[in-house]
Amino acid sequence: MRIPVGVLTRSARLRLYGIVFIAVIAVLLSLSVAVYQQAFTSVVRITLEATSLGNQLDPRADVKLRGLLVGEVRDVRADGEKATLDIALKPEHVSLIPADVQARLLPKTLFGEKYVDLAIPRDPSARHIRAGDVITQDRTKVGIELQQLMNDLLPLLRTVQPAELNATLSAFATALEGRGDRIGGNLVRVEQYLSRLNPHMPSIKENISRFADVAEVYGDAAPDLLRILRNTVTTSRTLVEKRDQLAAALTSTATVAGTAEAFFDDNGDRLITLGRVSRPTLAMFARYAPEYPCLLDGLVKQHERSQEAFRGGEMRITLEFVRPRPAYRPGEEPRYAERSGPDCRGLPRPHVPAPDHKLNDGTSSVSATRAEQRAVGSLVAPVMGVPADEVPAVATLLFGPMARGTAVSVA
C-alpha cells in the first residue's frame, strides 16, 4: 500500500511543530526559573559561617543591612555543629559593606521567617567586602544576648499555636471595637488621678518604708505573739473550767471592797493626819537613806569582830582614849544643830583610831594645844621617868584639866 507524499509531509510538519512548541515551553520555563534564581543577575558571592541556628534559614532568605535589602541566601549547608550559608550580594551595595561585617540571624515577625541582618562594627574596616570573603556570626555581647534570646524564644514559638493566638487577639480586638471613646475617657481620668497622687508619692513611699519596718518587727515578734495566743487559749480554757471559783472570788472581792469602803469612811481623816504627821519623819529617813547600806554592813562587820573579840573564851579589847568634851559654859544650850547630812564616817570599815569629827551640839570645843602638851609633858616626864617629848598625849588629856584648875576623877 503506498502513502501519499503530501499526507506524510503534513504529518511530519505537525510533529515538528509539536516538538518545537514543547521546546519553546521548556526554554521559557527554564528562563523563568533562571530569572527567578537570578541566574542572569550579577552578584557578589560570600560565605557566612553560623551556629546551628543557621539551619532554620531557607534559601532565598533576605540579607539586610540596616533595614536595606542587599542580597539573599542562595544555599544552606550543615555539618551537625555549624551551618554554612552561601550569600549573594547585590553589586551596587557592596561598597556599603565593610570587610569585617558580622551577621545576626533574626526573625521578621513573631512567627515569621528568619533573615540575615548584617551588623557593622563600631570601628569598621576601610576595605569593603569582596567576592569569596568569609564572615562570621556576631560575637559581641549584644549579639550573644540576642542569640540567647532567640534560642529561648524558639521553644515558646513552637509551643504557642498561631491559630489559637490569632483567635485570642481577634476576640480582644472585637471586645475593644467601638469602645475607644470610653477607654480614652478612662485613661484621661486615670491620668488625672495619677497627677493628684504624684505630689503625695514621697509620703506614700515613707509610709511604705515604715510599714516594712513595722512588718519586720512583727515578723521578728511573731513567735512570741503566737506563744501569747497559745497561752491565751490555755488561759481562756482555764477560766471556763474555773468559772464557778472565779464567780465566788469576785463575790468575795465585792464583799472585801464593801468592808474596805466602810473602813476608809470611818478612818479616812485619821489616815490623812497620820500621813501629814509622818511626812517630816519619812523625809528625814529619806535624806539619810544613803547611810543605811554602810550602817548595815558595819553591823555585820561588828558581829564578825565581836566573835573575834571572844575567840577562844578570852576577851581581846583594843582600848582607845578619846578627847572628852568640855562642860557646857554659860550661854551654851545643848542642841542638835548638826546639818552635815548623810555620812558613813568610814563604815563599814571604820578608821582605827577613830578620827575626830566636830559636831554642832552647842558646845565650844577646847582642844589641847601643842604648848599645853609641852607644858604638861615637862611636869609629868620626871614622874614617868621618860623625856618630855616622849610623854603620851593621853597624859595631857588626863593632867591638862588639873593644870587648868579642873578636877579629874578616875573611876
Tab-separated table of C-alpha atoms in Angstrom:
chain	number	residue	atom	x	y	z
A	1	MET	CA	0.000	0.000	0.000
A	2	ARG	CA	1.503	3.361	-0.907
A	3	ILE	CA	1.046	6.552	1.328
A	4	PRO	CA	0.689	9.819	-0.485
A	5	VAL	CA	3.688	12.122	-0.179
A	6	GLY	CA	1.565	15.180	0.723
A	7	VAL	CA	-0.041	13.423	3.666
A	8	LEU	CA	3.369	12.303	5.044
A	9	THR	CA	4.774	15.741	4.709
A	10	ARG	CA	1.835	17.317	6.555
A	11	SER	CA	2.069	14.757	9.398
A	12	ALA	CA	5.815	15.318	9.799
A	13	ARG	CA	5.251	19.021	9.797
A	14	LEU	CA	2.689	18.755	12.648
A	15	ARG	CA	5.075	16.626	14.682
A	16	LEU	CA	7.827	19.111	14.111
A	17	TYR	CA	5.531	21.923	15.244
A	18	GLY	CA	4.714	19.963	18.402
A	19	ILE	CA	8.380	19.341	19.176
A	20	VAL	CA	9.209	22.997	18.604
A	21	PHE	CA	6.282	24.065	20.808
A	22	ILE	CA	7.417	21.767	23.606
A	23	ALA	CA	10.981	23.013	23.248
A	24	VAL	CA	9.795	26.613	23.391
A	25	ILE	CA	7.744	25.855	26.516
A	26	ALA	CA	10.784	24.171	28.107
A	27	VAL	CA	13.015	27.086	27.222
A	28	LEU	CA	10.505	29.567	28.631
A	29	LEU	CA	10.191	27.559	31.831
A	30	SER	CA	13.953	27.324	32.114
A	31	LEU	CA	14.279	31.032	31.504
A	32	SER	CA	11.612	31.710	34.144
A	33	VAL	CA	13.419	29.535	36.675
A	34	ALA	CA	16.751	31.125	35.789
A	35	VAL	CA	15.274	34.603	36.092
A	36	TYR	CA	13.685	33.661	39.425
A	37	GLN	CA	17.032	32.296	40.614
A	38	GLN	CA	18.705	35.435	39.269
A	39	ALA	CA	20.967	33.351	37.107
A	40	PHE	CA	21.416	36.282	34.741
A	41	THR	CA	21.928	38.798	37.583
A	42	SER	CA	25.459	39.806	38.519
A	43	VAL	CA	26.064	39.126	42.272
A	44	VAL	CA	28.974	39.037	44.709
A	45	ARG	CA	29.144	35.635	46.402
A	46	ILE	CA	30.359	35.410	50.028
A	47	THR	CA	30.131	32.753	52.768
A	48	LEU	CA	28.619	33.040	56.249
A	49	GLU	CA	29.674	30.617	58.989
A	50	ALA	CA	26.942	30.483	61.660
A	51	THR	CA	25.823	28.302	64.538
A	52	SER	CA	23.228	25.567	64.232
A	53	LEU	CA	20.582	28.313	64.332
A	54	GLY	CA	21.501	28.985	60.707
A	55	ASN	CA	19.808	25.703	59.777
A	56	GLN	CA	16.473	27.470	60.270
A	57	LEU	CA	17.171	29.766	57.341
A	58	ASP	CA	15.667	28.903	53.992
A	59	PRO	CA	17.235	29.523	50.611
A	60	ARG	CA	16.110	32.859	49.171
A	61	ALA	CA	16.048	34.327	52.724
A	62	ASP	CA	16.709	38.067	52.767
A	63	VAL	CA	20.030	39.649	53.652
A	64	LYS	CA	19.631	43.175	55.038
A	65	LEU	CA	21.916	45.977	56.094
A	66	ARG	CA	20.250	48.465	58.473
A	67	GLY	CA	16.879	47.520	57.020
A	68	LEU	CA	18.051	47.788	53.372
A	69	LEU	CA	17.751	44.606	51.261
A	70	VAL	CA	21.303	43.997	49.979
A	71	GLY	CA	21.169	40.314	48.961
A	72	GLU	CA	19.792	36.870	49.596
A	73	VAL	CA	20.752	33.418	50.848
A	74	ARG	CA	21.388	31.028	47.966
A	75	ASP	CA	22.276	27.817	49.814
A	76	VAL	CA	22.405	26.415	53.375
A	77	ARG	CA	24.733	23.544	54.323
A	78	ALA	CA	25.086	21.965	57.775
A	79	ASP	CA	27.600	19.515	59.266
A	80	GLY	CA	25.844	18.939	62.633
A	81	GLU	CA	27.797	21.572	64.576
A	82	LYS	CA	27.543	24.671	62.412
A	83	ALA	CA	25.827	25.950	59.313
A	84	THR	CA	27.484	27.388	56.218
A	85	LEU	CA	25.415	29.846	54.163
A	86	ASP	CA	26.142	30.970	50.604
A	87	ILE	CA	25.105	34.614	50.282
A	88	ALA	CA	24.683	36.566	47.093
A	89	LEU	CA	25.092	40.341	47.497
A	90	LYS	CA	23.926	42.954	45.065
A	91	PRO	CA	26.991	44.598	43.477
A	92	GLU	CA	25.618	48.125	43.938
A	93	HIS	CA	25.530	47.663	47.729
A	94	VAL	CA	28.924	46.019	48.185
A	95	SER	CA	30.683	49.337	48.700
A	96	LEU	CA	28.488	49.956	51.764
A	97	ILE	CA	29.541	46.737	53.494
A	98	PRO	CA	32.963	46.635	55.272
A	99	ALA	CA	35.066	43.509	55.092
A	100	ASP	CA	34.777	42.835	58.872
A	101	VAL	CA	30.979	42.888	58.898
A	102	GLN	CA	29.233	40.318	61.094
A	103	ALA	CA	25.819	38.711	60.780
A	104	ARG	CA	22.815	38.172	63.059
A	105	LEU	CA	20.010	35.705	62.371
A	106	LEU	CA	16.719	37.427	63.278
A	107	PRO	CA	13.014	36.725	62.664
A	108	LYS	CA	10.999	39.178	60.603
A	109	THR	CA	7.957	38.839	62.867
A	110	LEU	CA	6.950	36.775	65.903
A	111	PHE	CA	6.065	33.794	63.742
A	112	GLY	CA	7.797	34.925	60.554
A	113	GLU	CA	10.768	33.517	58.733
A	114	LYS	CA	14.313	34.455	59.655
A	115	TYR	CA	16.670	36.698	57.719
A	116	VAL	CA	20.331	37.672	57.871
A	117	ASP	CA	20.989	41.089	59.420
A	118	LEU	CA	24.478	42.429	58.680
A	119	ALA	CA	25.914	44.273	61.706
A	120	ILE	CA	28.652	46.831	61.017
A	121	PRO	CA	31.194	47.007	63.891
A	122	ARG	CA	31.858	50.244	65.769
A	123	ASP	CA	35.221	50.705	64.024
A	124	PRO	CA	34.676	49.171	60.579
A	125	SER	CA	37.458	48.196	58.234
A	126	ALA	CA	38.363	50.591	55.439
A	127	ARG	CA	38.169	47.776	52.851
A	128	HIS	CA	34.728	46.789	51.631
A	129	ILE	CA	33.682	43.177	51.258
A	130	ARG	CA	34.709	41.213	48.186
A	131	ALA	CA	33.692	38.008	46.422
A	132	GLY	CA	34.882	34.902	48.254
A	133	ASP	CA	35.130	36.572	51.684
A	134	VAL	CA	34.007	34.586	54.724
A	135	ILE	CA	32.126	36.374	57.510
A	136	THR	CA	31.059	35.048	60.925
A	137	GLN	CA	28.124	35.392	63.220
A	138	ASP	CA	28.081	38.372	65.596
A	139	ARG	CA	30.076	37.510	68.777
A	140	THR	CA	29.661	40.797	70.625
A	141	LYS	CA	27.830	40.957	73.965
A	142	VAL	CA	24.708	42.345	72.321
A	143	GLY	CA	24.823	39.693	69.630
A	144	ILE	CA	25.292	36.862	72.126
A	145	GLU	CA	22.418	38.117	74.271
A	146	LEU	CA	20.236	38.437	71.199
A	147	GLN	CA	21.218	34.933	70.123
A	148	GLN	CA	20.366	33.597	73.603
A	149	LEU	CA	17.020	35.370	73.445
A	150	MET	CA	16.236	33.730	70.131
A	151	ASN	CA	17.252	30.309	71.464
A	152	ASP	CA	14.949	30.771	74.466
A	153	LEU	CA	12.156	32.130	72.288
A	154	LEU	CA	12.190	29.208	69.870
A	155	PRO	CA	10.588	26.674	72.289
A	156	LEU	CA	7.918	29.259	73.094
A	157	LEU	CA	7.170	29.804	69.436
A	158	ARG	CA	6.865	26.061	68.958
A	159	THR	CA	4.537	25.767	71.945
A	160	VAL	CA	2.206	28.667	71.124
A	161	GLN	CA	-0.340	27.738	68.498
A	162	PRO	CA	-0.727	30.601	65.998
A	163	ALA	CA	-4.381	29.784	65.301
A	164	GLU	CA	-5.347	29.997	68.970
A	165	LEU	CA	-3.254	33.140	69.454
A	166	ASN	CA	-4.930	34.687	66.437
A	167	ALA	CA	-8.362	33.806	67.838
A	168	THR	CA	-7.437	35.361	71.191
A	169	LEU	CA	-6.177	38.558	69.563
A	170	SER	CA	-9.292	38.695	67.387
A	171	ALA	CA	-11.561	38.317	70.411
A	172	PHE	CA	-9.606	41.038	72.195
A	173	ALA	CA	-9.894	43.344	69.195
A	174	THR	CA	-13.646	42.646	68.954
A	175	ALA	CA	-14.067	43.454	72.657
A	176	LEU	CA	-12.323	46.812	72.187
A	177	GLU	CA	-14.151	47.707	68.992
A	178	GLY	CA	-16.455	50.712	69.408
A	179	ARG	CA	-15.228	51.478	72.922
A	180	GLY	CA	-12.363	53.793	72.077
A	181	ASP	CA	-14.046	56.924	73.486
A	182	ARG	CA	-14.895	55.256	76.796
A	183	ILE	CA	-11.432	53.743	77.084
A	184	GLY	CA	-9.871	57.119	76.255
A	185	GLY	CA	-12.047	58.828	78.897
A	186	ASN	CA	-10.996	56.244	81.471
A	187	LEU	CA	-7.349	56.801	80.596
A	188	VAL	CA	-7.825	60.567	80.999
A	189	ARG	CA	-9.385	60.047	84.441
A	190	VAL	CA	-6.553	57.717	85.415
A	191	GLU	CA	-4.081	60.397	84.313
A	192	GLN	CA	-5.895	62.958	86.493
A	193	TYR	CA	-5.825	60.612	89.482
A	194	LEU	CA	-2.117	59.998	88.972
A	195	SER	CA	-1.455	63.747	88.680
A	196	ARG	CA	-3.134	64.272	92.058
A	197	LEU	CA	-1.349	61.272	93.541
A	198	ASN	CA	2.170	62.194	92.393
A	199	PRO	CA	2.676	65.045	94.947
A	200	HIS	CA	1.929	62.572	97.734
A	201	MET	CA	4.326	59.894	96.495
A	202	PRO	CA	7.151	60.866	98.954
A	203	SER	CA	4.740	60.456	101.873
A	204	ILE	CA	3.416	57.183	100.438
A	205	LYS	CA	6.977	55.947	99.945
A	206	GLU	CA	7.877	56.870	103.530
A	207	ASN	CA	4.727	55.175	104.841
A	208	ILE	CA	5.503	52.046	102.860
A	209	SER	CA	9.054	52.087	104.225
A	210	ARG	CA	7.752	52.447	107.773
A	211	PHE	CA	5.202	49.724	107.126
A	212	ALA	CA	8.071	47.483	106.018
A	213	ASP	CA	9.917	48.278	109.267
A	214	VAL	CA	6.783	47.538	111.313
A	215	ALA	CA	6.214	44.320	109.362
A	216	GLU	CA	9.816	43.320	110.064
A	217	VAL	CA	9.319	43.983	113.792
A	218	TYR	CA	6.106	41.955	113.788
A	219	GLY	CA	7.877	39.242	111.826
A	220	ASP	CA	10.614	39.057	114.468
A	221	ALA	CA	7.995	39.087	117.234
A	222	ALA	CA	5.731	36.537	115.515
A	223	PRO	CA	6.966	33.560	117.596
A	224	ASP	CA	6.293	35.486	120.830
A	225	LEU	CA	2.887	36.625	119.566
A	226	LEU	CA	1.944	33.071	118.647
A	227	ARG	CA	3.120	31.899	122.042
A	228	ILE	CA	0.958	34.569	123.699
A	229	LEU	CA	-2.030	33.467	121.644
A	230	ARG	CA	-1.472	29.863	122.640
A	231	ASN	CA	-1.195	30.912	126.281
A	232	THR	CA	-4.356	32.999	125.875
A	233	VAL	CA	-6.210	29.928	124.636
A	234	THR	CA	-4.983	27.987	127.664
A	235	THR	CA	-5.975	30.845	129.982
A	236	SER	CA	-9.418	31.100	128.399
A	237	ARG	CA	-9.946	27.361	128.754
A	238	THR	CA	-8.862	27.560	132.399
A	239	LEU	CA	-11.261	30.455	133.049
A	240	VAL	CA	-14.106	28.466	131.536
A	241	GLU	CA	-13.240	25.419	133.640
A	242	LYS	CA	-12.886	27.507	136.830
A	243	ARG	CA	-15.788	29.864	136.214
A	244	ASP	CA	-17.558	28.823	139.446
A	245	GLN	CA	-14.462	29.508	141.543
A	246	LEU	CA	-13.934	32.799	139.661
A	247	ALA	CA	-17.503	33.861	140.365
A	248	ALA	CA	-17.028	33.053	144.069
A	249	ALA	CA	-13.751	35.010	144.108
A	250	LEU	CA	-15.419	38.017	142.521
A	251	THR	CA	-18.236	37.808	145.084
A	252	SER	CA	-15.667	37.725	147.883
A	253	THR	CA	-13.849	40.652	146.295
A	254	ALA	CA	-17.083	42.635	146.270
A	255	THR	CA	-17.554	41.880	149.977
A	256	VAL	CA	-13.969	42.939	150.758
A	257	ALA	CA	-14.461	46.099	148.732
A	258	GLY	CA	-17.565	46.942	150.781
A	259	THR	CA	-15.701	46.349	154.042
A	260	ALA	CA	-12.749	48.436	152.850
A	261	GLU	CA	-15.086	51.237	151.857
A	262	ALA	CA	-16.643	51.309	155.330
A	263	PHE	CA	-13.156	51.239	156.927
A	264	PHE	CA	-11.911	54.157	154.858
A	265	ASP	CA	-15.085	56.109	155.539
A	266	ASP	CA	-14.540	55.715	159.305
A	267	ASN	CA	-10.766	56.181	159.346
A	268	GLY	CA	-10.078	58.387	156.317
A	269	ASP	CA	-9.345	61.516	158.372
A	270	ARG	CA	-7.058	59.591	160.716
A	271	LEU	CA	-5.076	58.173	157.798
A	272	ILE	CA	-4.704	61.646	156.299
A	273	THR	CA	-3.497	63.033	159.649
A	274	LEU	CA	-1.070	60.105	160.013
A	275	GLY	CA	0.351	60.811	156.579
A	276	ARG	CA	0.762	64.516	157.335
A	277	VAL	CA	2.448	63.867	160.677
A	278	SER	CA	4.700	61.106	159.314
A	279	ARG	CA	5.874	63.158	156.372
A	280	PRO	CA	8.724	65.048	158.186
A	281	THR	CA	9.988	61.849	159.776
A	282	LEU	CA	9.874	59.996	156.493
A	283	ALA	CA	11.628	62.932	154.802
A	284	MET	CA	14.445	62.662	157.371
A	285	PHE	CA	14.667	58.915	156.788
A	286	ALA	CA	14.781	59.549	153.038
A	287	ARG	CA	17.571	62.136	153.478
A	288	TYR	CA	19.757	59.734	155.462
A	289	ALA	CA	18.910	56.748	153.276
A	290	PRO	CA	22.454	56.663	151.738
A	291	GLU	CA	23.797	55.746	155.223
A	292	TYR	CA	21.662	52.614	155.561
A	293	PRO	CA	23.786	50.257	153.414
A	294	CYS	CA	27.055	51.190	155.098
A	295	LEU	CA	25.382	51.093	158.550
A	296	LEU	CA	24.006	47.601	157.956
A	297	ASP	CA	27.339	46.462	156.534
A	298	GLY	CA	29.031	47.939	159.622
A	299	LEU	CA	26.706	45.974	161.903
A	300	VAL	CA	27.579	42.800	160.020
A	301	LYS	CA	31.290	43.586	160.337
A	302	GLN	CA	30.754	44.384	164.060
A	303	HIS	CA	29.208	40.939	164.538
A	304	GLU	CA	32.284	39.367	162.954
A	305	ARG	CA	34.609	41.461	165.180
A	306	SER	CA	32.579	40.569	168.276
A	307	GLN	CA	33.125	36.897	167.556
A	308	GLU	CA	36.838	37.611	167.051
A	309	ALA	CA	36.986	39.510	170.389
A	310	PHE	CA	35.672	36.496	172.340
A	311	ARG	CA	37.574	33.908	170.280
A	312	GLY	CA	38.908	31.044	172.430
A	313	GLY	CA	36.969	32.119	175.541
A	314	GLU	CA	39.243	35.121	176.065
A	315	MET	CA	38.314	38.762	175.691
A	316	ARG	CA	40.529	40.855	173.404
A	317	ILE	CA	39.971	44.615	173.640
A	318	THR	CA	41.696	47.463	171.876
A	319	LEU	CA	41.277	50.468	174.223
A	320	GLU	CA	41.422	53.936	172.737
A	321	PHE	CA	41.418	57.166	174.723
A	322	VAL	CA	39.375	59.900	173.118
A	323	ARG	CA	39.393	63.535	173.997
A	324	PRO	CA	36.409	64.361	176.245
A	325	ARG	CA	34.003	67.098	175.529
A	326	PRO	CA	34.254	70.105	177.857
A	327	ALA	CA	31.402	71.046	180.125
A	328	TYR	CA	28.719	73.458	178.974
A	329	ARG	CA	29.554	77.062	179.671
A	330	PRO	CA	27.158	79.935	180.378
A	331	GLY	CA	25.181	80.751	177.251
A	332	GLU	CA	25.629	77.293	175.768
A	333	GLU	CA	22.500	75.207	175.496
A	334	PRO	CA	22.585	71.590	174.349
A	335	ARG	CA	21.096	71.293	170.885
A	336	TYR	CA	21.361	69.084	167.822
A	337	ALA	CA	22.252	71.573	165.128
A	338	GLU	CA	24.335	69.250	163.020
A	339	ARG	CA	23.432	69.661	159.306
A	340	SER	CA	26.293	67.861	157.623
A	341	GLY	CA	23.920	65.344	156.026
A	342	PRO	CA	24.375	61.601	155.491
A	343	ASP	CA	27.941	60.464	156.129
A	344	CYS	CA	29.102	56.900	156.689
A	345	ARG	CA	32.235	58.186	158.503
A	346	GLY	CA	34.296	55.217	157.411
A	347	LEU	CA	31.658	52.486	157.814
A	348	PRO	CA	31.556	49.544	157.232
A	349	ARG	CA	35.342	49.603	157.903
A	350	PRO	CA	35.863	52.498	160.349
A	351	HIS	CA	39.292	54.023	160.788
A	352	VAL	CA	41.331	52.969	163.830
A	353	PRO	CA	41.926	55.103	165.774
A	354	ALA	CA	38.684	56.941	165.134
A	355	PRO	CA	39.223	60.372	163.565
A	356	ASP	CA	37.971	63.471	165.318
A	357	HIS	CA	34.638	64.771	163.994
A	358	LYS	CA	33.346	68.143	165.061
A	359	LEU	CA	29.581	68.037	165.681
A	360	ASN	CA	27.479	71.134	166.254
A	361	ASP	CA	25.973	70.203	169.648
A	362	GLY	CA	26.037	73.681	171.263
A	363	THR	CA	29.446	73.419	172.966
A	364	SER	CA	32.687	75.210	172.195
A	365	SER	CA	35.353	72.545	171.837
A	366	VAL	CA	38.643	73.397	173.577
A	367	SER	CA	41.409	71.086	172.413
A	368	ALA	CA	44.768	70.673	173.934
A	369	THR	CA	47.259	72.884	172.149
A	370	ARG	CA	50.848	71.970	171.444
A	371	ALA	CA	52.011	74.467	174.090
A	372	GLU	CA	49.778	72.848	176.691
A	373	GLN	CA	51.056	69.399	175.699
A	374	ARG	CA	54.672	70.541	176.068
A	375	ALA	CA	53.926	72.118	179.447
A	376	VAL	CA	52.129	69.066	180.792
A	377	GLY	CA	54.861	66.835	179.375
A	378	SER	CA	57.540	68.794	181.256
A	379	LEU	CA	55.617	68.338	184.521
A	380	VAL	CA	54.829	64.662	184.051
A	381	ALA	CA	58.124	63.498	182.481
A	382	PRO	CA	60.083	63.296	185.780
A	383	VAL	CA	57.299	61.300	187.385
A	384	MET	CA	57.066	58.876	184.417
A	385	GLY	CA	60.828	58.704	184.032
A	386	VAL	CA	60.799	59.493	180.311
A	387	PRO	CA	61.890	62.501	178.259
A	388	ALA	CA	59.313	65.284	177.883
A	389	ASP	CA	58.884	64.650	174.109
A	390	GLU	CA	58.021	61.009	174.815
A	391	VAL	CA	55.133	61.744	177.160
A	392	PRO	CA	51.978	60.296	175.503
A	393	ALA	CA	49.133	62.583	174.504
A	394	VAL	CA	46.823	60.782	176.957
A	395	ALA	CA	48.817	62.338	179.819
A	396	THR	CA	47.903	65.763	178.500
A	397	LEU	CA	44.226	64.768	178.378
A	398	LEU	CA	44.394	63.438	181.963
A	399	PHE	CA	46.537	66.076	183.622
A	400	GLY	CA	45.650	69.071	181.460
A	401	PRO	CA	42.345	69.822	183.314
A	402	MET	CA	44.285	69.637	186.618
A	403	ALA	CA	46.737	72.203	185.335
A	404	ARG	CA	43.809	74.408	184.256
A	405	GLY	CA	42.177	74.030	187.706
A	406	THR	CA	39.665	71.367	186.731
A	407	ALA	CA	39.153	68.353	188.966
A	408	VAL	CA	39.596	64.944	187.399
A	409	SER	CA	38.424	61.710	188.978
A	410	VAL	CA	39.444	58.279	187.761
A	411	ALA	CA	36.940	55.502	188.432
